[in-house]
Short mmCIF file of C-alpha atoms in Angstrom, two decimals:
data_model
loop_
_atom_site.label_atom_id
_atom_site.label_comp_id
_atom_site.label_asym_id
_atom_site.label_seq_id
_atom_site.Cartn_x
_atom_site.Cartn_y
_atom_site.Cartn_z
CA MET A 1 139.64 89.25 2.29
CA THR A 2 140.27 92.50 0.46
CA GLN A 3 143.50 92.36 -1.51
CA LYS A 4 145.89 94.97 -0.11
CA ALA A 5 149.22 95.91 -1.65
CA PRO A 6 152.27 94.78 0.34
CA ILE A 7 153.63 97.21 2.93
CA PHE A 8 157.43 97.60 3.04
CA ALA A 9 159.51 99.11 5.85
CA THR A 10 163.22 99.71 5.25
CA LEU A 11 165.84 100.15 7.96
CA GLY A 12 169.52 100.90 7.45
CA CYS A 13 171.63 101.63 4.42
CA ARG A 14 171.06 102.85 0.88
CA LEU A 15 171.66 99.32 -0.43
CA ASN A 16 168.78 98.06 1.69
CA ALA A 17 166.58 100.77 0.19
CA TYR A 18 167.64 99.67 -3.30
CA GLU A 19 166.76 96.08 -2.48
CA THR A 20 163.38 97.08 -1.07
CA GLU A 21 162.54 98.61 -4.44
CA ALA A 22 163.53 95.33 -6.10
CA MET A 23 161.38 93.35 -3.64
CA LYS A 24 158.40 95.57 -4.46
CA GLU A 25 158.71 94.63 -8.11
CA LEU A 26 159.27 90.93 -7.35
CA SER A 27 156.28 90.76 -5.03
CA SER A 28 154.10 92.64 -7.50
CA ALA A 29 155.05 90.25 -10.31
CA ALA A 30 154.17 87.32 -8.05
CA GLY A 31 150.80 88.84 -7.12
CA VAL A 32 151.65 88.99 -3.42
CA SER A 33 149.14 90.88 -1.23
CA ASN A 34 148.20 91.36 2.43
CA VAL A 35 151.77 91.09 3.67
CA VAL A 36 154.09 93.40 5.59
CA VAL A 37 157.83 93.17 4.83
CA VAL A 38 160.46 94.56 7.21
CA ASN A 39 163.92 94.90 5.63
CA THR A 40 166.24 95.03 8.64
CA CYS A 41 169.71 96.37 9.42
CA ALA A 42 172.31 94.68 11.64
CA VAL A 43 175.06 97.29 11.78
CA THR A 44 174.66 97.81 15.56
CA ALA A 45 172.77 96.23 18.43
CA GLU A 46 170.64 99.38 18.43
CA ALA A 47 169.71 98.72 14.79
CA VAL A 48 168.44 95.26 15.73
CA ARG A 49 166.48 96.71 18.67
CA LYS A 50 164.85 99.22 16.30
CA ALA A 51 164.00 96.39 13.91
CA ARG A 52 162.17 94.50 16.67
CA GLN A 53 160.38 97.72 17.66
CA GLU A 54 159.30 98.35 14.06
CA ILE A 55 158.03 94.78 13.72
CA ARG A 56 155.83 95.11 16.81
CA LYS A 57 154.49 98.47 15.63
CA LEU A 58 153.63 97.16 12.16
CA ARG A 59 151.96 94.08 13.61
CA ARG A 60 149.71 96.29 15.78
CA GLU A 61 148.83 98.40 12.73
CA ASN A 62 148.25 95.37 10.46
CA PRO A 63 146.83 92.57 12.63
CA ASN A 64 145.47 90.54 9.69
CA ALA A 65 148.52 90.66 7.41
CA LYS A 66 151.30 88.10 7.22
CA LEU A 67 154.57 89.61 8.45
CA ILE A 68 157.87 88.82 6.69
CA VAL A 69 161.28 89.80 8.10
CA THR A 70 164.37 90.00 5.90
CA GLY A 71 167.62 91.96 5.62
CA CYS A 72 170.93 91.78 7.45
CA ALA A 73 169.56 91.23 10.95
CA ALA A 74 167.36 88.42 9.64
CA GLN A 75 170.43 86.92 7.98
CA THR A 76 172.69 87.09 11.05
CA GLU A 77 170.16 86.04 13.71
CA PRO A 78 167.13 84.43 12.03
CA GLN A 79 166.07 82.51 15.12
CA THR A 80 165.71 85.74 17.11
CA PHE A 81 163.07 87.01 14.71
CA ALA A 82 161.40 83.64 14.08
CA GLU A 83 160.72 83.43 17.82
CA MET A 84 158.82 86.73 17.81
CA SER A 85 155.09 86.07 17.95
CA GLU A 86 154.51 88.89 15.47
CA VAL A 87 156.60 87.25 12.72
CA ASP A 88 155.33 84.67 10.22
CA VAL A 89 158.43 84.02 8.11
CA VAL A 90 162.11 85.05 8.02
CA ILE A 91 163.98 85.17 4.70
CA GLY A 92 167.68 85.82 4.08
CA ASN A 93 169.45 88.45 2.01
CA THR A 94 169.96 86.08 -0.92
CA GLU A 95 166.46 84.67 -0.80
CA LYS A 96 164.78 88.09 -0.80
CA MET A 97 166.20 88.78 -4.29
CA GLN A 98 164.87 85.54 -5.84
CA PRO A 99 161.57 85.51 -7.78
CA GLU A 100 160.76 81.97 -6.58
CA THR A 101 160.81 83.17 -2.97
CA TRP A 102 158.04 85.66 -3.66
CA ALA A 103 156.03 83.14 -5.65
CA ASN A 104 155.56 81.30 -2.32
CA MET A 105 154.67 84.42 -0.33
CA ALA A 106 150.93 84.57 -0.91
CA PRO A 107 149.29 84.77 2.56
CA ASP A 108 147.57 81.40 2.13
CA LEU A 109 150.91 79.76 1.27
CA ILE A 110 153.10 81.29 3.98
CA GLY A 111 151.87 78.89 6.64
CA GLN A 112 152.84 75.95 4.40
CA THR A 113 156.43 77.10 3.84
CA GLU A 114 159.41 77.01 6.17
CA ALA A 115 159.33 79.72 8.82
CA ILE A 116 163.07 80.35 8.34
CA GLN A 117 164.39 80.57 4.78
CA VAL A 118 167.98 81.66 5.32
CA ASP A 119 170.89 79.91 3.60
CA ASP A 120 174.64 80.29 4.13
CA ILE A 121 175.44 83.76 2.76
CA MET A 122 179.16 82.87 2.57
CA SER A 123 178.40 80.34 -0.17
CA VAL A 124 177.01 83.03 -2.49
CA THR A 125 179.42 83.89 -5.31
CA GLU A 126 177.37 86.23 -7.51
CA THR A 127 175.35 89.39 -7.02
CA ALA A 128 171.64 89.30 -7.66
CA GLY A 129 170.62 90.30 -11.16
CA HIS A 130 169.79 93.97 -11.69
CA LEU A 131 166.11 93.76 -11.02
CA ILE A 132 165.47 97.50 -11.14
CA ASP A 133 167.07 100.37 -13.03
CA GLY A 134 168.17 102.40 -10.04
CA PHE A 135 165.89 104.18 -7.62
CA GLY A 136 165.64 107.54 -5.88
CA THR A 137 164.25 110.88 -6.91
CA ARG A 138 163.50 111.68 -10.52
CA SER A 139 166.88 113.42 -10.64
CA ARG A 140 169.24 110.89 -9.04
CA ALA A 141 169.46 107.11 -9.42
CA TYR A 142 171.40 104.64 -7.29
CA VAL A 143 173.08 101.70 -8.97
CA GLN A 144 174.36 98.70 -7.04
CA VAL A 145 177.71 97.58 -8.44
CA GLN A 146 178.98 95.46 -5.54
CA ASN A 147 177.76 93.51 -2.53
CA GLY A 148 179.40 91.84 0.46
CA CYS A 149 182.78 92.37 2.11
CA ASP A 150 185.97 90.31 2.40
CA HIS A 151 187.36 92.31 5.34
CA ARG A 152 186.76 91.48 8.97
CA CYS A 153 186.84 94.67 11.00
CA THR A 154 186.48 93.68 14.64
CA PHE A 155 183.39 95.84 15.25
CA CYS A 156 181.45 94.83 12.14
CA ILE A 157 178.80 92.13 11.68
CA ILE A 158 177.95 93.12 8.11
CA PRO A 159 180.08 90.49 6.27
CA TYR A 160 177.99 87.84 8.01
CA GLY A 161 174.83 89.52 6.76
CA ARG A 162 176.05 90.27 3.24
CA GLY A 163 178.60 87.54 2.54
CA ASN A 164 181.89 87.87 0.69
CA SER A 165 182.52 90.58 -1.88
CA ARG A 166 180.83 90.10 -5.28
CA SER A 167 181.02 92.52 -8.20
CA VAL A 168 178.59 93.35 -10.99
CA PRO A 169 180.44 93.17 -14.35
CA ALA A 170 181.24 96.54 -15.91
CA GLY A 171 179.20 95.84 -19.04
CA VAL A 172 176.05 95.19 -16.98
CA VAL A 173 176.61 98.40 -14.99
CA ILE A 174 177.16 100.49 -18.11
CA ASP A 175 174.07 99.12 -19.85
CA GLN A 176 171.99 99.96 -16.81
CA ILE A 177 173.37 103.50 -16.59
CA LYS A 178 172.64 104.04 -20.29
CA ARG A 179 169.02 103.09 -19.64
CA LEU A 180 168.84 105.49 -16.71
CA VAL A 181 170.22 108.35 -18.81
CA ASP A 182 167.69 107.55 -21.52
CA LYS A 183 164.97 107.84 -18.85
CA GLY A 184 166.18 111.34 -17.99
CA PHE A 185 168.26 110.82 -14.86
CA ASN A 186 170.97 113.47 -14.56
CA GLU A 187 172.99 111.83 -11.78
CA VAL A 188 173.95 108.25 -10.99
CA VAL A 189 175.40 107.12 -7.65
CA LEU A 190 177.47 103.93 -7.52
CA THR A 191 176.69 101.96 -4.35
CA GLY A 192 177.95 98.84 -2.62
CA VAL A 193 178.90 97.43 0.77
CA ASP A 194 182.66 97.75 0.12
CA LEU A 195 182.75 99.76 -3.08
CA THR A 196 186.53 99.98 -3.53
CA SER A 197 186.77 96.18 -3.60
CA TRP A 198 184.78 96.19 -6.85
CA GLY A 199 186.38 94.03 -9.54
CA ALA A 200 188.60 91.80 -7.42
CA ASP A 201 186.45 88.76 -8.25
CA LEU A 202 186.08 89.56 -11.96
CA PRO A 203 188.37 88.40 -14.81
CA ALA A 204 191.61 90.46 -14.87
CA ALA A 205 190.62 91.95 -11.48
CA PRO A 206 189.79 95.51 -12.61
CA LYS A 207 189.64 98.33 -10.05
CA LEU A 208 186.89 100.80 -9.17
CA GLY A 209 188.78 103.51 -11.06
CA ASP A 210 188.60 101.39 -14.21
CA LEU A 211 184.83 101.16 -13.83
CA VAL A 212 184.48 104.91 -13.27
CA MET A 213 186.59 105.76 -16.32
CA ARG A 214 184.67 103.29 -18.51
CA ILE A 215 181.31 104.71 -17.41
CA LEU A 216 182.38 108.28 -18.15
CA LYS A 217 183.81 107.27 -21.53
CA LEU A 218 180.99 104.98 -22.68
CA VAL A 219 178.08 107.04 -21.32
CA PRO A 220 179.03 110.52 -22.54
CA ASP A 221 175.49 111.86 -21.99
CA LEU A 222 175.60 111.19 -18.23
CA PRO A 223 175.97 114.66 -16.64
CA ARG A 224 176.98 113.59 -13.13
CA LEU A 225 178.52 110.46 -11.62
CA ARG A 226 178.81 110.16 -7.85
CA ILE A 227 180.54 107.57 -5.68
CA SER A 228 179.15 106.52 -2.32
CA SER A 229 181.30 105.43 0.64
CA ILE A 230 184.83 104.24 -0.18
CA ASP A 231 187.84 102.87 1.69
CA SER A 232 190.58 105.41 0.92
CA ILE A 233 193.42 102.91 1.38
CA GLU A 234 192.06 100.91 -1.59
CA VAL A 235 191.76 103.82 -4.00
CA ASP A 236 193.58 103.03 -7.26
CA GLU A 237 195.50 105.19 -9.75
CA ASN A 238 192.65 105.39 -12.25
CA LEU A 239 190.26 106.67 -9.62
CA MET A 240 192.77 109.36 -8.68
CA GLU A 241 193.10 110.16 -12.39
CA ALA A 242 189.32 110.49 -12.66
CA ILE A 243 189.29 112.83 -9.65
CA ALA A 244 191.91 114.98 -11.33
CA THR A 245 190.56 115.06 -14.89
CA GLU A 246 186.83 114.23 -14.97
CA PRO A 247 184.55 117.14 -14.02
CA ARG A 248 181.52 114.86 -14.37
CA LEU A 249 182.78 112.86 -11.36
CA MET A 250 181.34 114.76 -8.42
CA PRO A 251 183.80 116.36 -5.97
CA HIS A 252 182.41 114.65 -2.90
CA LEU A 253 183.82 111.47 -1.35
CA HIS A 254 182.53 109.73 1.75
CA LEU A 255 185.37 107.91 3.49
CA SER A 256 185.24 104.87 5.74
CA LEU A 257 187.76 106.17 8.30
CA GLN A 258 186.19 104.96 11.60
CA HIS A 259 188.82 106.50 13.91
CA GLY A 260 191.72 108.91 14.18
CA ASP A 261 194.06 106.99 16.46
CA ASP A 262 196.51 104.38 15.18
CA MET A 263 196.17 102.06 18.19
CA ILE A 264 192.38 102.00 17.94
CA LEU A 265 192.57 101.52 14.15
CA LYS A 266 194.77 98.46 14.73
CA ARG A 267 192.35 97.10 17.30
CA MET A 268 189.55 97.64 14.80
CA ALA A 269 191.61 95.64 12.23
CA ARG A 270 191.43 98.53 9.80
CA ARG A 271 193.94 98.52 6.94
CA HIS A 272 194.98 102.16 7.17
CA LEU A 273 196.62 104.40 9.74
CA ARG A 274 195.92 108.02 10.58
CA ASP A 275 198.62 109.38 8.25
CA ASP A 276 197.23 107.32 5.36
CA ALA A 277 193.89 109.10 5.67
CA ILE A 278 195.50 112.52 5.89
CA ARG A 279 197.77 111.78 2.92
CA PHE A 280 194.81 110.70 0.78
CA THR A 281 192.70 113.77 1.49
CA GLU A 282 195.66 116.09 0.89
CA GLU A 283 196.38 114.42 -2.46
CA ALA A 284 192.73 114.48 -3.52
CA LEU A 285 192.47 118.19 -2.68
CA LYS A 286 195.57 118.95 -4.74
CA LEU A 287 194.00 117.17 -7.70
CA ARG A 288 190.52 118.64 -7.14
CA PRO A 289 190.55 121.79 -4.93
CA ASP A 290 186.74 121.88 -4.71
CA MET A 291 186.59 118.36 -3.25
CA THR A 292 184.67 117.83 -0.02
CA PHE A 293 184.85 114.81 2.26
CA GLY A 294 182.43 112.99 4.48
CA ALA A 295 183.45 110.22 6.86
CA ASP A 296 182.19 107.53 9.20
CA ILE A 297 183.71 107.82 12.68
CA ILE A 298 183.00 105.59 15.69
CA ALA A 299 183.05 107.07 19.19
CA GLY A 300 183.77 104.90 22.22
CA PHE A 301 185.35 101.81 20.69
CA PRO A 302 186.58 99.45 23.47
CA THR A 303 189.81 100.66 25.16
CA GLU A 304 189.36 104.19 23.73
CA THR A 305 190.89 106.73 26.12
CA ASP A 306 190.44 110.50 26.14
CA ALA A 307 193.74 110.77 24.25
CA HIS A 308 192.62 108.25 21.62
CA PHE A 309 189.35 110.12 21.18
CA GLU A 310 191.12 113.45 20.87
CA ASN A 311 192.92 112.07 17.82
CA SER A 312 189.52 111.49 16.17
CA ILE A 313 188.56 115.09 16.94
CA LYS A 314 191.82 116.29 15.40
CA LEU A 315 191.35 114.07 12.35
CA VAL A 316 188.20 115.99 11.36
CA LYS A 317 190.29 119.10 10.68
CA ASP A 318 193.46 117.29 9.59
CA CYS A 319 191.45 115.62 6.80
CA ASN A 320 189.25 118.65 6.05
CA LEU A 321 186.14 116.58 6.74
CA THR A 322 182.79 118.27 6.23
CA TRP A 323 179.98 115.71 6.43
CA LEU A 324 180.32 113.39 9.44
CA HIS A 325 178.38 110.21 10.14
CA VAL A 326 179.06 109.66 13.84
CA PHE A 327 178.36 106.23 15.32
CA PRO A 328 178.36 105.70 19.10
CA TYR A 329 180.01 102.30 19.53
CA SER A 330 177.44 99.59 20.15
CA LYS A 331 178.55 96.19 21.41
CA ARG A 332 177.58 93.66 18.76
CA ASP A 333 177.45 90.00 19.79
CA GLY A 334 179.36 87.82 17.35
CA THR A 335 182.13 90.36 16.72
CA PRO A 336 185.66 90.24 18.20
CA ALA A 337 185.28 93.77 19.60
CA ALA A 338 182.41 92.60 21.82
CA LYS A 339 184.86 90.31 23.63
CA ILE A 340 187.37 93.05 24.47
CA PRO A 341 187.34 93.34 28.28
CA LYS A 342 187.76 97.11 28.51
CA GLN A 343 184.44 98.44 27.18
CA VAL A 344 183.83 102.19 27.42
CA ASN A 345 181.07 103.45 29.72
CA GLY A 346 177.85 104.15 27.82
CA ASN A 347 177.52 107.72 29.09
CA VAL A 348 181.09 108.44 28.02
CA ILE A 349 180.32 107.05 24.55
CA LYS A 350 177.27 109.31 24.22
CA ALA A 351 179.26 112.37 25.34
CA ARG A 352 182.08 111.67 22.90
CA ALA A 353 179.63 111.13 20.03
CA ALA A 354 178.01 114.46 20.88
CA ASP A 355 181.42 116.17 20.89
CA LEU A 356 182.21 114.72 17.46
CA ARG A 357 178.87 115.89 16.10
CA THR A 358 179.52 119.40 17.45
CA VAL A 359 182.85 119.51 15.63
CA GLY A 360 181.18 118.16 12.50
CA ASP A 361 178.42 120.77 12.66
CA ALA A 362 181.07 123.50 12.84
CA GLN A 363 182.74 122.08 9.74
CA VAL A 364 179.43 122.13 7.87
CA ARG A 365 178.81 125.75 8.85
CA LYS A 366 182.31 126.68 7.73
CA HIS A 367 181.80 125.01 4.35
CA LEU A 368 178.43 126.63 3.79
CA LYS A 369 179.68 130.11 4.68
CA ASN A 370 182.46 129.67 2.13
CA GLN A 371 179.89 129.03 -0.61
CA VAL A 372 178.06 132.36 -0.25
CA SER A 373 178.50 134.49 -3.41
CA LYS A 374 179.84 131.48 -5.33
CA THR A 375 178.09 130.08 -8.38
CA HIS A 376 177.09 126.40 -8.36
CA ARG A 377 175.51 123.88 -10.68
CA ILE A 378 172.66 122.44 -8.64
CA LEU A 379 170.70 119.25 -9.28
CA MET A 380 167.07 119.86 -8.31
CA GLU A 381 165.55 117.09 -6.17
CA ASN A 382 162.22 118.89 -5.98
CA PRO A 383 161.00 122.32 -7.18
CA HIS A 384 162.40 124.11 -4.13
CA MET A 385 165.50 122.08 -3.15
CA GLY A 386 168.59 120.80 -4.91
CA ARG A 387 172.19 119.86 -4.17
CA THR A 388 175.52 121.24 -5.24
CA GLU A 389 178.20 119.01 -6.73
CA GLN A 390 179.64 118.80 -3.18
CA PHE A 391 176.20 117.62 -1.98
CA ALA A 392 175.28 120.74 0.00
CA GLU A 393 171.54 121.41 0.16
CA VAL A 394 170.28 124.53 -1.62
CA VAL A 395 166.79 126.00 -1.23
CA PHE A 396 165.08 128.19 -3.85
CA GLU A 397 162.20 130.63 -3.36
CA THR A 398 161.35 130.46 -7.05
CA PRO A 399 160.31 126.95 -8.17
CA GLN A 400 162.73 125.14 -10.47
CA THR A 401 162.26 122.14 -12.74
CA GLU A 402 162.58 118.92 -10.78
CA GLY A 403 165.48 116.83 -12.09
CA ALA A 404 167.13 119.74 -13.91
CA ILE A 405 170.65 120.99 -13.31
CA VAL A 406 170.45 124.74 -12.75
CA THR A 407 173.22 127.30 -12.37
CA ALA A 408 172.72 129.71 -9.49
CA THR A 409 174.67 132.03 -7.20
CA ILE A 410 174.43 131.37 -3.48
CA LYS A 411 172.90 134.35 -1.65
CA SER A 412 173.05 133.22 1.98
CA CYS A 413 173.24 130.22 4.30
CA THR A 414 171.80 128.86 7.53
CA THR A 415 173.44 126.28 9.80
CA ASN A 416 172.68 123.46 7.36
CA GLN A 417 171.43 124.90 4.07
CA LEU A 418 172.34 127.27 1.29
CA SER A 419 169.89 129.69 -0.31
CA ALA A 420 169.89 130.74 -3.97
#
């Protein structure tokens, strides 16, 4: 049989994409060939449906390859995937990061190994070693500093796919970022499942703000540091200090808000209320007037009424949100929310999600219009497109150097892009 390089398909979050890059290196080192690997997401029932769909598609396209399923959906419901005729082996989120797993993944060995290799994720106490130095475009690298989650929001299955919160020690993170800067990366993004819980399991329990300040101090040649999704109620004093005083920390924060109504937030088992979110964004804007916010918001959570939903609509403007990630609620077996008797009609959920997206689109247009005639420092992702510090997309007619930070004045905008 001709030796073919492994094929990888990634579904879901940025952390999954990071881990796929690590699996590519692990499988290459082990000499694995003629396999297809599907790295799944479990965030909603729809995500699991898409994973099954992708598996069937890849099996049709690669009838002679061995097919491996991993990721959060494989972790939370391994039997579901093992029972699919298209699947040869299922491996868990811990196992997929271990070199010894891939040493046993040669096609002629797969039939001799266990079809399900998924251990108890809750017993894991450490993050996987940093197997790759970031990934992404030549301009921006993503660095995993945390994995897992200790919280139990009633709609969320992710803790059962990722385990409890584990932090990468600051020294390991800083050494990795130094290597990335030496390779020419101009921006680093800190990623994790529950980023603001970073440090709670480390000696002296440092906070995310401590990590940010140490990175900026000890890696002075790093031009731009960006933070991915955070829980605003957990933001510490040092992170607020960094927002106020560190121009190299990008003025863009993505917030895990989920809803705008206090009753629904309580039923979600969130740790903040509506006024907490508003207070945080107001304070951050006072400290950094050019700050922009993104947010995750769920439409149609069980028991949500029109009045509850209207509070989410209002929250978009009350918090000056610009970049919305809207999630239509999807009943997820194994979560407390799935057992709530009063589920919202599916058509109502879709309509509310569409309304939220319409409001979000208007916020984006408003932000972009406000940037016309302003000068921005733009990180080029390719010769014709880059992003501002607030993460707005900018297109250039004249080619620029990929990976460079260029200063340009915004000439015009469309509904979703700036032009320089």
